[in-house]
Coordinates of C-alpha atoms in Angstrom, one line a residue:
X1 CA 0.0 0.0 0.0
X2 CA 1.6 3.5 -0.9
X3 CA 2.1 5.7 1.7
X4 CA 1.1 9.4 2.2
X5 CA 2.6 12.3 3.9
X6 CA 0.7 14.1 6.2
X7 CA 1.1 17.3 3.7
X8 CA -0.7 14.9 0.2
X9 CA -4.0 16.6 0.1
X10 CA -1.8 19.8 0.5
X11 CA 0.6 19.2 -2.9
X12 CA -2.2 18.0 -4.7
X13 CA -4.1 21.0 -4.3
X14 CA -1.1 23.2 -5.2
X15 CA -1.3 20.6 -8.6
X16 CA 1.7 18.8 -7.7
X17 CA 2.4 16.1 -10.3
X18 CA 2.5 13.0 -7.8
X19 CA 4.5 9.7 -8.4
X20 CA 5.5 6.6 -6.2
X21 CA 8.9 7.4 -4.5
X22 CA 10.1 4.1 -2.7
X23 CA 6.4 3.2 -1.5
X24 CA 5.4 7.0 -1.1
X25 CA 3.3 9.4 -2.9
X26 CA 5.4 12.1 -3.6
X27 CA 5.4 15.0 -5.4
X28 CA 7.2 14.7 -8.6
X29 CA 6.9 18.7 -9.4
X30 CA 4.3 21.2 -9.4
X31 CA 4.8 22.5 -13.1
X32 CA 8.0 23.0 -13.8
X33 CA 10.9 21.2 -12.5
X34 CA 13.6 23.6 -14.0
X35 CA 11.7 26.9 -12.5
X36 CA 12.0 25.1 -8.8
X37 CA 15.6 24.2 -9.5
X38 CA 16.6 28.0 -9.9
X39 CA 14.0 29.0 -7.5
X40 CA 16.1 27.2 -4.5
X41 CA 18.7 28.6 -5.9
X42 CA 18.4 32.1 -6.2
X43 CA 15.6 32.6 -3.4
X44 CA 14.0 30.0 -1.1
X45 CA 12.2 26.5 -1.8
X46 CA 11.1 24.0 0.4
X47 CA 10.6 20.1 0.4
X48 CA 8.4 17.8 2.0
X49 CA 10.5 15.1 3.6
X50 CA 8.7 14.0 6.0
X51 CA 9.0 10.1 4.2
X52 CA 12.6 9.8 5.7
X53 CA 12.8 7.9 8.9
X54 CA 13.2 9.6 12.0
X55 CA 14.3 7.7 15.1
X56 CA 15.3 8.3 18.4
X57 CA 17.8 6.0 20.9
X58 CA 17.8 6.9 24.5
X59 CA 19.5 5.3 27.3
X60 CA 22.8 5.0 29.2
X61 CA 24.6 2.7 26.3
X62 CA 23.1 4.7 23.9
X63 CA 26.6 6.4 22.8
X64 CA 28.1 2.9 23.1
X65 CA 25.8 1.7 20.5
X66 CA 26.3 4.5 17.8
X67 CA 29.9 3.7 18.4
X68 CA 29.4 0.0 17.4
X69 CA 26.6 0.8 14.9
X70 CA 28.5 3.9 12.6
X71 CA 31.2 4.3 10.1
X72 CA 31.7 7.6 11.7
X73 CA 32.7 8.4 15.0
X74 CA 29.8 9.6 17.4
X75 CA 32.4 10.8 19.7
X76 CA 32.4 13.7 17.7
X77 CA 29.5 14.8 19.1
X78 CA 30.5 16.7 22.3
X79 CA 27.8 19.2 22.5
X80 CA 24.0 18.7 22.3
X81 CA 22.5 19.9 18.7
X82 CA 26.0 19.1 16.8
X83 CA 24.9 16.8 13.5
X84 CA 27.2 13.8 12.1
X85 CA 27.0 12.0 8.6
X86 CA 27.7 8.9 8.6
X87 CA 27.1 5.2 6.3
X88 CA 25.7 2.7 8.8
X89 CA 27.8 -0.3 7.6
X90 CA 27.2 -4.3 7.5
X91 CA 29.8 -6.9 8.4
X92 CA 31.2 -6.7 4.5
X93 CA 31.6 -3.0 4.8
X94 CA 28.6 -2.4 2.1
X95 CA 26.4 0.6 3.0
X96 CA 23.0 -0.3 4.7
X97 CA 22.2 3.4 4.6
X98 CA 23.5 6.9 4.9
X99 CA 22.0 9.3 8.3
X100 CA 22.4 12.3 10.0
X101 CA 22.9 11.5 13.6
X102 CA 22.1 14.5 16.5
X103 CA 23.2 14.3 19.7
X104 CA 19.7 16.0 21.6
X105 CA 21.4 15.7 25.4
X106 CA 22.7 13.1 27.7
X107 CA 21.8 9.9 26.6
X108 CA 19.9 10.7 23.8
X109 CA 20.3 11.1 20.0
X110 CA 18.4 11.5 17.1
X111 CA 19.0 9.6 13.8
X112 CA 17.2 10.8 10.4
X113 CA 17.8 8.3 7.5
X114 CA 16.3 7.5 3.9
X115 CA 12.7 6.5 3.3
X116 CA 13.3 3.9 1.4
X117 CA 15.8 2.1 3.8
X118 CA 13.2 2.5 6.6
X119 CA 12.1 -1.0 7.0
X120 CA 15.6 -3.0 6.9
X121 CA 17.2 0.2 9.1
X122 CA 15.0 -0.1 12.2
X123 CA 15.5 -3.8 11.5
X124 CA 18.9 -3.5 11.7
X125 CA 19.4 -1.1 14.3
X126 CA 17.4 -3.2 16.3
X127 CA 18.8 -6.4 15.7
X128 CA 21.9 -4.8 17.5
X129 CA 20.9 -2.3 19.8
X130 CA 20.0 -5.9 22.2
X131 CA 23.2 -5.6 22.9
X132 CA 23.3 -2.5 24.6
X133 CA 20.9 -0.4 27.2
X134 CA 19.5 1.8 24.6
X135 CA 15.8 2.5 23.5
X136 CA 14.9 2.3 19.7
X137 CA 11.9 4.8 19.2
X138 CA 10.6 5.6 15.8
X139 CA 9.0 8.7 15.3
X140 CA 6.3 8.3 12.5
X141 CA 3.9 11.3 13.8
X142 CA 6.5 13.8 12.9
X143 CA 6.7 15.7 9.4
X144 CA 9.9 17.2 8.1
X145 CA 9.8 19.9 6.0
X146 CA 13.1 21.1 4.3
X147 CA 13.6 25.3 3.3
X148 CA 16.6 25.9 1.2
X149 CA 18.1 28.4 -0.9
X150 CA 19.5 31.7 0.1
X151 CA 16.4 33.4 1.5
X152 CA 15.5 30.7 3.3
X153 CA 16.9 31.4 6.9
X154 CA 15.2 34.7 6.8
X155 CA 12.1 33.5 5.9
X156 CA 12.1 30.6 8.5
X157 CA 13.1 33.2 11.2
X158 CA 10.2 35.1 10.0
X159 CA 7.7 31.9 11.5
X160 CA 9.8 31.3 14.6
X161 CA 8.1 32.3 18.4
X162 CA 10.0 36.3 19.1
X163 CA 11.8 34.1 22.3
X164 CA 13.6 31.8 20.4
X165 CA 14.5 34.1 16.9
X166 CA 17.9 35.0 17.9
X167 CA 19.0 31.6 18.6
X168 CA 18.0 30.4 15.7
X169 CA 19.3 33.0 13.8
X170 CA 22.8 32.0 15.2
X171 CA 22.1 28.2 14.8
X172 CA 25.6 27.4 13.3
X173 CA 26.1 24.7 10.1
X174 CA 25.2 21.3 10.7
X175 CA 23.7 21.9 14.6
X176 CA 20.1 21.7 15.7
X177 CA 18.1 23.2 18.3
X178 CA 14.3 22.9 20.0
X179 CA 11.8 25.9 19.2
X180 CA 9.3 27.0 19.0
X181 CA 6.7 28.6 16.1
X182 CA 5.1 31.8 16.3
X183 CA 1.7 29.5 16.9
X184 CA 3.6 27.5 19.5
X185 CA 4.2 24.4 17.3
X186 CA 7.1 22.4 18.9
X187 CA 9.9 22.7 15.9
X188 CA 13.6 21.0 15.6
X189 CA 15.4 23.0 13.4
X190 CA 18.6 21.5 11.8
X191 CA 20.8 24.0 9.8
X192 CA 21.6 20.6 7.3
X193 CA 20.1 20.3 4.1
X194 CA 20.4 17.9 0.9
X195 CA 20.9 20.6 -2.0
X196 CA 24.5 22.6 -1.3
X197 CA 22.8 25.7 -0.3
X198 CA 22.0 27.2 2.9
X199 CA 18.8 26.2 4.9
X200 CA 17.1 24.2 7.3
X201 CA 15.5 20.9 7.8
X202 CA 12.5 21.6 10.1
X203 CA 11.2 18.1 12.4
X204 CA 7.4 19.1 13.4
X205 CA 4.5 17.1 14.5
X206 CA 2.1 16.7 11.8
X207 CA -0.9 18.4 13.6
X208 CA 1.2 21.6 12.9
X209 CA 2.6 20.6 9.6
X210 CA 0.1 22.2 6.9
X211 CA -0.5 24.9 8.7
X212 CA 3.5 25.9 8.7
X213 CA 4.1 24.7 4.8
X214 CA 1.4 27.6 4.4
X215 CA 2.9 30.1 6.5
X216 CA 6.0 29.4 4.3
X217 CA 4.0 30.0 1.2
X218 CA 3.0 32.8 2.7
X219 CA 7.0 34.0 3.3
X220 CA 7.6 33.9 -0.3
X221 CA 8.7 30.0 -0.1
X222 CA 7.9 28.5 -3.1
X223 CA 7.8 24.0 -3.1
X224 CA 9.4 21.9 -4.7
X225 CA 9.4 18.4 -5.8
X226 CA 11.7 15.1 -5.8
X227 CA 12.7 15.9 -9.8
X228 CA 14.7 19.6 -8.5
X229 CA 15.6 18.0 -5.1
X230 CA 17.6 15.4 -7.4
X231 CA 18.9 18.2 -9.4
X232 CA 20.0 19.9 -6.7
X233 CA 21.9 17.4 -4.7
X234 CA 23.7 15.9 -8.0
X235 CA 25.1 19.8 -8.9
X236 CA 25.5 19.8 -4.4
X237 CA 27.9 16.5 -4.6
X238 CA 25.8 14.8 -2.7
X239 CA 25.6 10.6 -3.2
X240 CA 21.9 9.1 -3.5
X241 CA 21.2 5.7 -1.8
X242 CA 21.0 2.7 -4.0
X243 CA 22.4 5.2 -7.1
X244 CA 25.9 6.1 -6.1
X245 CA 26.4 3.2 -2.8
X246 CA 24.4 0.2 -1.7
X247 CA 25.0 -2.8 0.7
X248 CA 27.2 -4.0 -1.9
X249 CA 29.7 -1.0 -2.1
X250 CA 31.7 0.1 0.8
X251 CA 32.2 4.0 1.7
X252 CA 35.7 4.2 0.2
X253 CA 34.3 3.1 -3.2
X254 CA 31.5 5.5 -3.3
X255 CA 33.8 8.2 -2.3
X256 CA 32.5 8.8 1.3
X257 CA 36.1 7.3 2.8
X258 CA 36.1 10.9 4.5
X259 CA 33.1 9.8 6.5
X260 CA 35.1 6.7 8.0
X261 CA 37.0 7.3 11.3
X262 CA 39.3 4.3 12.0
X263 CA 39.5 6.0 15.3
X264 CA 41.8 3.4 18.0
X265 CA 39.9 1.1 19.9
X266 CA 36.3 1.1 18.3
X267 CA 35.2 -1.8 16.4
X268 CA 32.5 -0.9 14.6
X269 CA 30.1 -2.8 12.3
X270 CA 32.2 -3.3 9.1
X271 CA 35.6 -2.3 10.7
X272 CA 37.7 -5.2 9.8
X273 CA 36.1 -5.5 6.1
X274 CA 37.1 -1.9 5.5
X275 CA 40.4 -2.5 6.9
X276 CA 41.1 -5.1 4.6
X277 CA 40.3 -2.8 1.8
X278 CA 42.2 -0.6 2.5
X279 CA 45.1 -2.6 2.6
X280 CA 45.2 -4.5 -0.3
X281 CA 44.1 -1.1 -2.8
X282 CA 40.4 0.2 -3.1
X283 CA 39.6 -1.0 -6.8
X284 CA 37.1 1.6 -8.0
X285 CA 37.0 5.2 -7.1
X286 CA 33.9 7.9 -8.0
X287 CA 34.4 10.4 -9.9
X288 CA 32.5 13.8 -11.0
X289 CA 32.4 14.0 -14.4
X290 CA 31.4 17.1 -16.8
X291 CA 29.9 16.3 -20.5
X292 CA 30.6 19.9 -22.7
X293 CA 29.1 18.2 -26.1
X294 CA 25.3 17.6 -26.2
X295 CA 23.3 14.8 -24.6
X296 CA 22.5 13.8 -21.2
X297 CA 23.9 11.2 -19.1
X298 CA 22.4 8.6 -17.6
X299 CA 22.5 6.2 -14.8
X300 CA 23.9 2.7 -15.9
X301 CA 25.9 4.2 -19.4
X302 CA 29.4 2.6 -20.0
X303 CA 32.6 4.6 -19.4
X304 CA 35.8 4.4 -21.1
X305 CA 39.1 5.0 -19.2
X306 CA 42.5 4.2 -19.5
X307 CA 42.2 2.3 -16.0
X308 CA 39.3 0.6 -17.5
X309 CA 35.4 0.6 -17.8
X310 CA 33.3 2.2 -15.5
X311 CA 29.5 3.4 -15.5
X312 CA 27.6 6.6 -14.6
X313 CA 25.9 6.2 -11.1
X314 CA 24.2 9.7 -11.1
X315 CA 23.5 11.7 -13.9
X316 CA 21.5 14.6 -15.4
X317 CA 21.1 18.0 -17.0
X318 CA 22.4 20.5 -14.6
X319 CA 20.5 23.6 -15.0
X320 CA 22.5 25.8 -13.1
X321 CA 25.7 24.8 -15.2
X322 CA 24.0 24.4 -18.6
X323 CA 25.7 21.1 -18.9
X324 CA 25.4 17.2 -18.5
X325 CA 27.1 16.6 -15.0
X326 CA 27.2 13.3 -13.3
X327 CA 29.2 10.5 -10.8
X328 CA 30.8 7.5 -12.5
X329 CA 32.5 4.4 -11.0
X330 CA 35.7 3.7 -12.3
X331 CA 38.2 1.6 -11.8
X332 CA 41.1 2.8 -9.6
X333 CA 44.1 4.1 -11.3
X334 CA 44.8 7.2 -14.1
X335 CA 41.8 7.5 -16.0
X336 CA 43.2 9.4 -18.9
X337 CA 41.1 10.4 -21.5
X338 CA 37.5 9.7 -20.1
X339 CA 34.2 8.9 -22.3
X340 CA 31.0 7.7 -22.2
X341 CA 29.2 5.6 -24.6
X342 CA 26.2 7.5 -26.4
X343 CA 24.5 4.3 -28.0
X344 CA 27.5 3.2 -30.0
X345 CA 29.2 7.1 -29.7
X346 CA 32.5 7.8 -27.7
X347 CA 31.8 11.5 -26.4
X348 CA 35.0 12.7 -24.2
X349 CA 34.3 13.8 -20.8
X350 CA 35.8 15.9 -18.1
X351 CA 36.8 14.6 -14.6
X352 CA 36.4 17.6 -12.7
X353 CA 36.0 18.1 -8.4
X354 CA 32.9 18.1 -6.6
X355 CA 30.7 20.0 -5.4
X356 CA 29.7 20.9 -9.0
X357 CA 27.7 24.3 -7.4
X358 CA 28.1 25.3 -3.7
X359 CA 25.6 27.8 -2.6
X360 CA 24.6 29.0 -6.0
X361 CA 28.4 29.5 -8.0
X362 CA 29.4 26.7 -10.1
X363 CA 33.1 25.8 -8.3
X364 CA 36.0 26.5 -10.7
X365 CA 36.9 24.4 -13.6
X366 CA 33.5 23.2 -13.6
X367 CA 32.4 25.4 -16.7
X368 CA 35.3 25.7 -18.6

């Protein structure tokens, strides 16, 4: 049975064109997914997110578990609101899911993953949390809504209770806080977002959910669907689950190896397998690659390097570039002269760095 959001009725009645997103109805766009791509861009869009899992651990083990359970090192965390990103790993190092972690006070933590992992993640982090005294709640009656773009923090600021404006006007990247709106709707606001621009990712209960995506409307917020989101996060750097890293490719394939912390003395899930890897030579790497010729690429196309054959993971039209951008998986090694196969056609490509775009500017030696 496909799943709605608290905020359906809403997007259909803003004429959102609606398809089935990993079990969920989800908007698609709401006329024009090239107008909402520059619209986050250039001013302030927002995203109903409320599919992705939201799940909170409490308890006196519970830091003892994210240190078993993570790729990444919760011990990062030494303040309450600081945010981690992090692969949740299995025993062969493949990723079971990427998640931002919160650390909410002593004890306590929230974790906000994919929503189409959400069945085999709480089965997972259950499976393992018997091992520890921690608490596995899920949180199914809260929304999420996401506000991006560069006028979003003022126009969010513009909803929040007079008491608590200042605070989160100096919420800092990547930390959350508890507040409250100008109606007295309990919000978590998270200074994180999925498209490279600056924002916030707003937990709220769903009573309270409408109303806010209308006062947001209201701001000058404009939404957006999964087609721009997509857009966005490709031209942000940012890796999709089951496109760019599943359960059979491990962080330092899909280019998250900065996400790792082999930090002394904590075996986490996946350790040893990553270990191994990493002594005996990663064989692939990712790679951001730039098409200046005409055409689009596509997830699953071949790629030709000198180090050998590879395929795009990610790809589309980047509208804020004006050109074809995408991730491949190669093999590790020079590349050389990289192409892709157009149906039978070589077209060269360019390896270039990623982030494609960070907060609106297309990074050098992208567009050249």
């Amino acid at each position: 049975m496909t799943r709605k959001t608290v905020l359906n009725d809403t997007h259909r009645a803003l004429g959102a064109k609606m398809v089935d997103f990993g079990g969920w109805d989800m908007p698609l766009n709401y006329g024009s997914q090239m107008e909402e791509h520059h619209h986050v861009r250039r001013a302030a869009g927002m995203f109903d997110v409320s599919h992705m899992t939201v799940i909170d651990l409490s308890g006196p083990q519970a830091r003892d578990f994210l240190r078993r359970l993570l790729a990444n090192s919760i011990d990062k965390l030494k303040k309450p609101g600081k945010a981690l990103y992090s692969c949740m790993l299995n025993e062969q190092g493949g990723v079971i899911d990427d998640l931002i972690v919160y650390l909410l006070g002593e004890g306590e933590y929230r974790i906000v993953s994919n929503a189409a992992t959400r069945d085999k993640d709480l089965a997972w982090i259950q499976r393992h949390a018997k091992d520890f005294d921690v608490q596995v709640r899920e949180r199914p009656e809260l929304a999420i809504i996401a506000v991006q773009g560069p006028q979003a923090r003022e126009a969010v600021l513009g909803l929040v209770a007079d008491g608590d404006r200042g605070r989160v006007d100096a919420l800092g990247r990547f930390s959350a806080l508890d507040a409250k709106s100008a109606d007295g709707v309990d919000l978590f606001i998270a200074r994180t977002g999925y498209t490279g621009e600056d924002g916030f990712e707003i937990v709220l209960p769903e009573a309270g959910a409408v109303a806010f995506w209308n006062a947001l409307i209201e701001a000058g917020v404009k939404p957006a669907g999964l087609a721009a989101r997509d857009t966005l996060r490709l031209e942000a750097g940012m890796n999709l689950y089951g496109q760019d890293m599943d359960e059979d490719v491990t962080p330092y394939v899909a280019g998250l190896g900065w996400t790792v912390s082999l930090d002394e003395g904590r075996d986490f899930i996946g350790r040893q397998a990553l270990e191994a890897q990493k002594a005996d030579g990663v064989p692939h790497q990712l790679v951001g690659l730039v098409m200046d010729g005409r055409g689009v690429l596509r997830h699953g196309q071949r790629v030709l390097s000198d180090a050998g054959e590879g395929q795009i993971l990610s790809g589309t039209f980047s509208p804020t570039i004006g050109k074809a951008i995408a991730f491949a998986r190669i093999p590790a090694g020079e590349p050389g002269e990289v192409r892709v196969d157009l149906r039978g056609r070589e077209v060269p490509l360019r390896i270039v760095r990623h982030p494609f775009v960070r907060e609106g500017q297309v990074q050098p030696g992208v567009a050249e």
